[in-house]
mmCIF file of C-alpha atoms in Angstrom:
data_model
loop_
_atom_site.group_PDB
_atom_site.id
_atom_site.type_symbol
_atom_site.label_atom_id
_atom_site.label_comp_id
_atom_site.label_asym_id
_atom_site.label_seq_id
_atom_site.Cartn_x
_atom_site.Cartn_y
_atom_site.Cartn_z
ATOM 1 C CA LEU A 1 -3.583 12.001 3.518
ATOM 2 C CA ALA A 2 0.156 11.579 3.407
ATOM 3 C CA ALA A 3 2.308 10.198 0.645
ATOM 4 C CA ALA A 4 5.934 9.232 0.342
ATOM 5 C CA PRO A 5 8.227 9.318 -2.700
ATOM 6 C CA LEU A 6 8.570 6.056 -4.582
ATOM 7 C CA LEU A 7 12.052 5.455 -5.992
ATOM 8 C CA LEU A 8 11.878 4.072 -9.487
ATOM 9 C CA ALA A 9 14.252 1.731 -11.264
ATOM 10 C CA GLY A 10 16.076 3.157 -14.244
ATOM 11 C CA LEU A 11 15.879 6.802 -13.218
ATOM 12 C CA PRO A 12 18.578 8.850 -11.507
ATOM 13 C CA ALA A 13 17.888 9.066 -7.751
ATOM 14 C CA ALA A 14 17.157 12.817 -7.896
ATOM 15 C CA LYS A 15 14.534 12.322 -10.621
ATOM 16 C CA ALA A 16 13.148 9.126 -9.062
ATOM 17 C CA LYS A 17 12.203 10.981 -5.887
ATOM 18 C CA GLU A 18 10.134 13.383 -7.973
ATOM 19 C CA SER A 19 8.527 10.746 -10.213
ATOM 20 C CA ALA A 20 5.876 8.881 -8.246
ATOM 21 C CA VAL A 21 4.217 8.677 -4.875
ATOM 22 C CA LEU A 22 2.448 5.959 -2.931
ATOM 23 C CA GLU A 23 -0.732 7.093 -1.189
ATOM 24 C CA ILE A 24 -3.099 5.501 1.293
ATOM 25 C CA VAL A 25 -6.646 6.137 0.082
ATOM 26 C CA LEU A 26 -9.249 6.709 2.794
ATOM 27 C CA GLU A 27 -12.885 7.775 2.464
ATOM 28 C CA LYS A 28 -12.600 10.164 5.418
ATOM 29 C CA GLN A 29 -10.457 10.934 8.477
ATOM 30 C CA GLU A 30 -12.941 10.036 11.251
ATOM 31 C CA TYR A 31 -14.624 6.656 11.674
ATOM 32 C CA SER A 32 -17.126 5.076 14.042
ATOM 33 C CA LEU A 33 -15.810 2.226 16.194
ATOM 34 C CA SER A 34 -18.738 0.100 15.008
ATOM 35 C CA GLY A 35 -18.213 0.875 11.303
ATOM 36 C CA GLU A 36 -15.785 -0.174 8.612
ATOM 37 C CA ILE A 37 -12.565 1.666 7.735
ATOM 38 C CA GLN A 38 -12.246 1.175 3.995
ATOM 39 C CA THR A 39 -8.614 1.506 2.922
ATOM 40 C CA GLY A 40 -7.092 1.477 -0.563
ATOM 41 C CA PHE A 41 -3.791 2.384 -2.191
ATOM 42 C CA LYS A 42 -2.651 4.452 -5.140
ATOM 43 C CA LEU A 43 0.560 5.028 -7.073
ATOM 44 C CA VAL A 44 0.833 8.301 -9.005
ATOM 45 C CA ASN A 45 3.552 9.179 -11.508
ATOM 46 C CA LYS A 46 4.362 12.836 -10.876
ATOM 47 C CA GLY A 47 7.572 12.751 -12.893
ATOM 48 C CA LYS A 48 8.430 13.451 -16.498
ATOM 49 C CA GLU A 49 9.290 9.847 -17.468
ATOM 50 C CA PRO A 50 7.115 6.702 -17.681
ATOM 51 C CA VAL A 51 7.368 4.244 -14.770
ATOM 52 C CA ARG A 52 6.364 0.538 -14.606
ATOM 53 C CA VAL A 53 4.805 -0.561 -11.300
ATOM 54 C CA ASN A 54 3.136 -3.673 -9.907
ATOM 55 C CA GLN A 55 -0.485 -2.703 -9.352
ATOM 56 C CA ARG A 56 -1.592 -5.942 -7.694
ATOM 57 C CA PHE A 57 -1.004 -4.421 -4.212
ATOM 58 C CA LYS A 58 -0.889 -7.835 -2.478
ATOM 59 C CA LEU A 59 -1.142 -7.117 1.245
ATOM 60 C CA GLY A 60 0.956 -9.040 3.726
ATOM 61 C CA SER A 61 2.358 -8.601 7.187
ATOM 62 C CA ALA A 62 5.988 -7.721 7.883
ATOM 63 C CA LYS A 63 6.387 -11.388 8.902
ATOM 64 C CA ALA A 64 5.392 -12.672 5.446
ATOM 65 C CA ALA A 65 8.113 -13.686 3.018
ATOM 66 C CA PRO A 66 8.932 -10.930 0.489
ATOM 67 C CA ASP A 67 7.568 -13.078 -2.333
ATOM 68 C CA GLN A 68 4.216 -13.284 -0.514
ATOM 69 C CA ARG A 69 3.538 -9.552 -0.325
ATOM 70 C CA GLU A 70 3.961 -6.318 -2.214
ATOM 71 C CA LEU A 71 2.534 -4.089 0.475
ATOM 72 C CA ILE A 72 3.149 -4.260 4.229
ATOM 73 C CA LEU A 73 0.555 -2.664 6.479
ATOM 74 C CA GLU A 74 1.106 -1.532 10.073
ATOM 75 C CA VAL A 75 -1.082 0.447 12.478
ATOM 76 C CA LYS A 76 0.013 2.368 15.593
ATOM 77 C CA ALA A 77 -2.067 3.875 18.393
ATOM 78 C CA ALA A 78 -1.681 7.534 19.420
ATOM 79 C CA ASP A 79 0.964 6.607 22.025
ATOM 80 C CA GLY A 80 3.074 4.984 19.296
ATOM 81 C CA SER A 81 2.392 1.426 20.394
ATOM 82 C CA PRO A 82 1.742 -1.060 17.592
ATOM 83 C CA VAL A 83 -1.800 -2.306 17.122
ATOM 84 C CA GLU A 84 -1.950 -6.089 16.901
ATOM 85 C CA MET A 85 -2.397 -7.196 13.316
ATOM 86 C CA LYS A 86 -4.683 -10.102 12.499
ATOM 87 C CA ASN A 87 -3.314 -12.958 10.415
ATOM 88 C CA PHE A 88 -4.041 -11.991 6.830
ATOM 89 C CA ASP A 89 -1.035 -13.646 5.156
ATOM 90 C CA TYR A 90 -1.750 -16.225 2.509
ATOM 91 C CA GLU A 91 0.244 -17.823 -0.260
ATOM 92 C CA THR A 92 -0.246 -16.597 -3.755
ATOM 93 C CA GLY A 93 1.379 -17.292 -7.060
ATOM 94 C CA LEU A 94 3.448 -14.960 -9.145
ATOM 95 C CA PRO A 95 1.655 -11.875 -10.428
ATOM 96 C CA LYS A 96 0.464 -12.012 -14.019
ATOM 97 C CA SER A 97 2.184 -9.719 -16.492
ATOM 98 C CA ASP A 98 -1.000 -7.637 -16.786
ATOM 99 C CA TYR A 99 -0.634 -6.661 -13.083
ATOM 100 C CA PHE A 100 2.276 -4.472 -14.152
ATOM 101 C CA LYS A 101 1.325 -1.094 -15.523
ATOM 102 C CA LEU A 102 3.410 1.526 -17.259
ATOM 103 C CA LEU A 103 2.369 4.859 -15.810
ATOM 104 C CA LYS A 104 2.912 7.839 -18.071
ATOM 105 C CA PRO A 105 3.584 11.203 -16.425
ATOM 106 C CA GLY A 106 0.426 12.277 -14.589
ATOM 107 C CA GLU A 107 -1.140 8.811 -14.631
ATOM 108 C CA GLU A 108 -2.126 6.860 -11.544
ATOM 109 C CA THR A 109 -3.226 3.373 -10.633
ATOM 110 C CA LEU A 110 -5.544 2.443 -7.770
ATOM 111 C CA SER A 111 -5.744 -0.852 -5.938
ATOM 112 C CA GLU A 112 -8.518 -2.911 -7.503
ATOM 113 C CA ARG A 113 -10.152 -3.349 -4.130
ATOM 114 C CA LYS A 114 -10.366 -1.720 -0.733
ATOM 115 C CA TRP A 115 -9.806 -3.496 2.550
ATOM 116 C CA ASN A 116 -11.630 -2.952 5.822
ATOM 117 C CA LEU A 117 -8.752 -1.978 8.109
ATOM 118 C CA LYS A 118 -10.607 -3.541 11.049
ATOM 119 C CA ASP A 119 -10.377 -6.945 9.306
ATOM 120 C CA LEU A 120 -6.587 -6.530 9.304
ATOM 121 C CA ALA A 121 -5.833 -4.780 12.607
ATOM 122 C CA LYS A 122 -7.395 -5.104 16.069
ATOM 123 C CA ILE A 123 -8.825 -1.610 16.358
ATOM 124 C CA GLU A 124 -11.043 -2.140 19.391
ATOM 125 C CA LYS A 125 -11.191 1.244 21.130
ATOM 126 C CA PRO A 126 -11.654 4.905 20.214
ATOM 127 C CA GLY A 127 -8.557 6.992 19.602
ATOM 128 C CA ASP A 128 -6.108 8.314 17.066
ATOM 129 C CA TYR A 129 -4.296 5.836 14.837
ATOM 130 C CA GLU A 130 -1.523 6.040 12.261
ATOM 131 C CA ILE A 131 -1.587 3.711 9.272
ATOM 132 C CA THR A 132 1.707 2.983 7.536
ATOM 133 C CA ALA A 133 1.993 1.167 4.224
ATOM 134 C CA VAL A 134 5.291 0.023 2.742
ATOM 135 C CA TYR A 135 5.271 -0.840 -0.964
ATOM 136 C CA GLN A 136 8.094 -3.225 -1.851
ATOM 137 C CA ASN A 137 7.673 -5.041 -5.115
ATOM 138 C CA THR A 138 9.949 -8.053 -5.648
ATOM 139 C CA PHE A 139 8.407 -9.255 -8.913
ATOM 140 C CA GLY A 140 8.765 -8.516 -12.618
ATOM 141 C CA LYS A 141 12.234 -9.721 -13.560
ATOM 142 C CA GLU A 142 11.014 -13.329 -13.826
ATOM 143 C CA LEU A 143 8.512 -12.076 -16.431
ATOM 144 C CA GLY A 144 11.168 -10.145 -18.339
ATOM 145 C CA LEU A 145 9.873 -6.759 -17.164
ATOM 146 C CA ASP A 146 11.957 -3.804 -16.012
ATOM 147 C CA VAL A 147 9.982 -2.645 -12.973
ATOM 148 C CA PHE A 148 10.544 -0.809 -9.731
ATOM 149 C CA GLN A 149 12.136 -3.182 -7.201
ATOM 150 C CA GLY A 150 12.662 -0.800 -4.274
ATOM 151 C CA LYS A 151 10.676 0.374 -1.279
ATOM 152 C CA ALA A 152 8.276 3.283 -0.653
ATOM 153 C CA THR A 153 6.388 4.307 2.474
ATOM 154 C CA ALA A 154 3.156 6.253 2.947
ATOM 155 C CA SER A 155 1.270 7.075 6.113
ATOM 156 C CA ALA A 156 -2.086 8.516 7.108
ATOM 157 C CA LYS A 157 -3.791 9.371 10.393
ATOM 158 C CA ILE A 158 -7.350 8.554 11.347
ATOM 159 C CA LYS A 159 -9.570 9.105 14.375
ATOM 160 C CA VAL A 160 -11.904 6.378 15.650
ATOM 161 C CA VAL A 161 -14.816 7.554 17.805
ATOM 162 C CA GLU A 162 -17.506 5.774 19.863
ATOM 163 C CA GLY A 163 -20.546 4.729 17.938
#
């Protein structure tokens, strides 16, 4: 499981890199081609200061407008070629204020649900795959909240076997 630093608004860049991480949450590293690949997301505050984040984790493709996603998901095969993503973009309204959570040092927030990666990406043959998630929240200011408005990336590798 890999995680990338999440830069946080209001903190000096050096401290922001140490404050929180985005993680892809997987049940295991090896999956059957015929089974589901349940995938979730987590933000963890590993810094010394509180951080406000959008915990809605609205998934969208890179093609979706920034106001129609908070999390972009991409999958690559072992040779680095992109796996075709299924159309999972849909319009949604603004997030409610209770989607934003102030994480104290050491606190974390998990996505409320998990997604079957095979419902999002055309994983149709055995092999090694790399999942990349990019968290980029664009909301909060319209609700009067001071929240992270930047970008963070996390990646994880999985193996899909016959069966």
